[in-house]
Amino acid sequence: MGSNVFVATSLVDMYAKCGSTGKAREVFDRMVVKDVVSWSAMIGGYSLNGQPKEALELFHLMCSENVRPDEFTVVAVLSACAKLGALDLGDGVRHMKGRDRILWNAMICGLALNGHSKPAFGLFGEMEKSGFSPDGNTERLELQELQSIIMPLLGKSVINRLDIMLVNLPPIRGKSS
């Protein structure tokens, strides 16, 4: 099992997506060679299946084995942090060395997808201050997040205006027979 990292990682991913994190972990633990994709599949599987603590424990193990996380790992870890309400742990991911635009986008996306709009916008500002220009992906994420914040507010505003208009309408008079 451990000799073909691609096949073994595919099994880990399949088991995790089917909700069998125990079987996924058995395959993962028997792998002789693990790459960042293998680690990300297992961490993401835990996060997806409501096991954020296990996801974070595995992430710490991954880091201790000097495997550098990719954007998929970061999204899974931020998702796990959000599920635990442990955004302070997510800050540890934010302060990783060697960040590139892909990692910035992954961190912004992870926060935005988990309903943490303000930290996502804050990270967007940090990205620019760190000398990284936003690309199309970053800007799309920010626009989507901005839309998710503004639309409910606009909706409430429109409803309030309609309520006021309805109250101020003159009564409708029907034909008298």
PDB file of N, CA and C in Angstrom, residues 21 47 80 152:
ATOM      1  N   THR A  21     -13.348   8.298   8.102  1.00  0.00           N
ATOM      2  CA  THR A  21     -12.035   8.841   8.447  1.00  0.00           C
ATOM      3  C   THR A  21     -11.156   7.796   9.139  1.00  0.00           C
ATOM      4  N   SER A  47     -11.314  17.639   8.711  1.00  0.00           N
ATOM      5  CA  SER A  47     -12.035  18.907   8.783  1.00  0.00           C
ATOM      6  C   SER A  47     -13.423  18.779   8.165  1.00  0.00           C
ATOM      7  N   ALA A  80     -10.833  24.057  10.049  1.00  0.00           N
ATOM      8  CA  ALA A  80     -10.838  23.371  11.353  1.00  0.00           C
ATOM      9  C   ALA A  80     -10.786  24.385  12.493  1.00  0.00           C
ATOM     10  N   PRO A 152     -27.288  41.376   2.329  1.00  0.00           N
ATOM     11  CA  PRO A 152     -28.300  41.354   3.402  1.00  0.00           C
ATOM     12  C   PRO A 152     -28.644  42.753   3.921  1.00  0.00           C
TER      13      PRO A 152
END
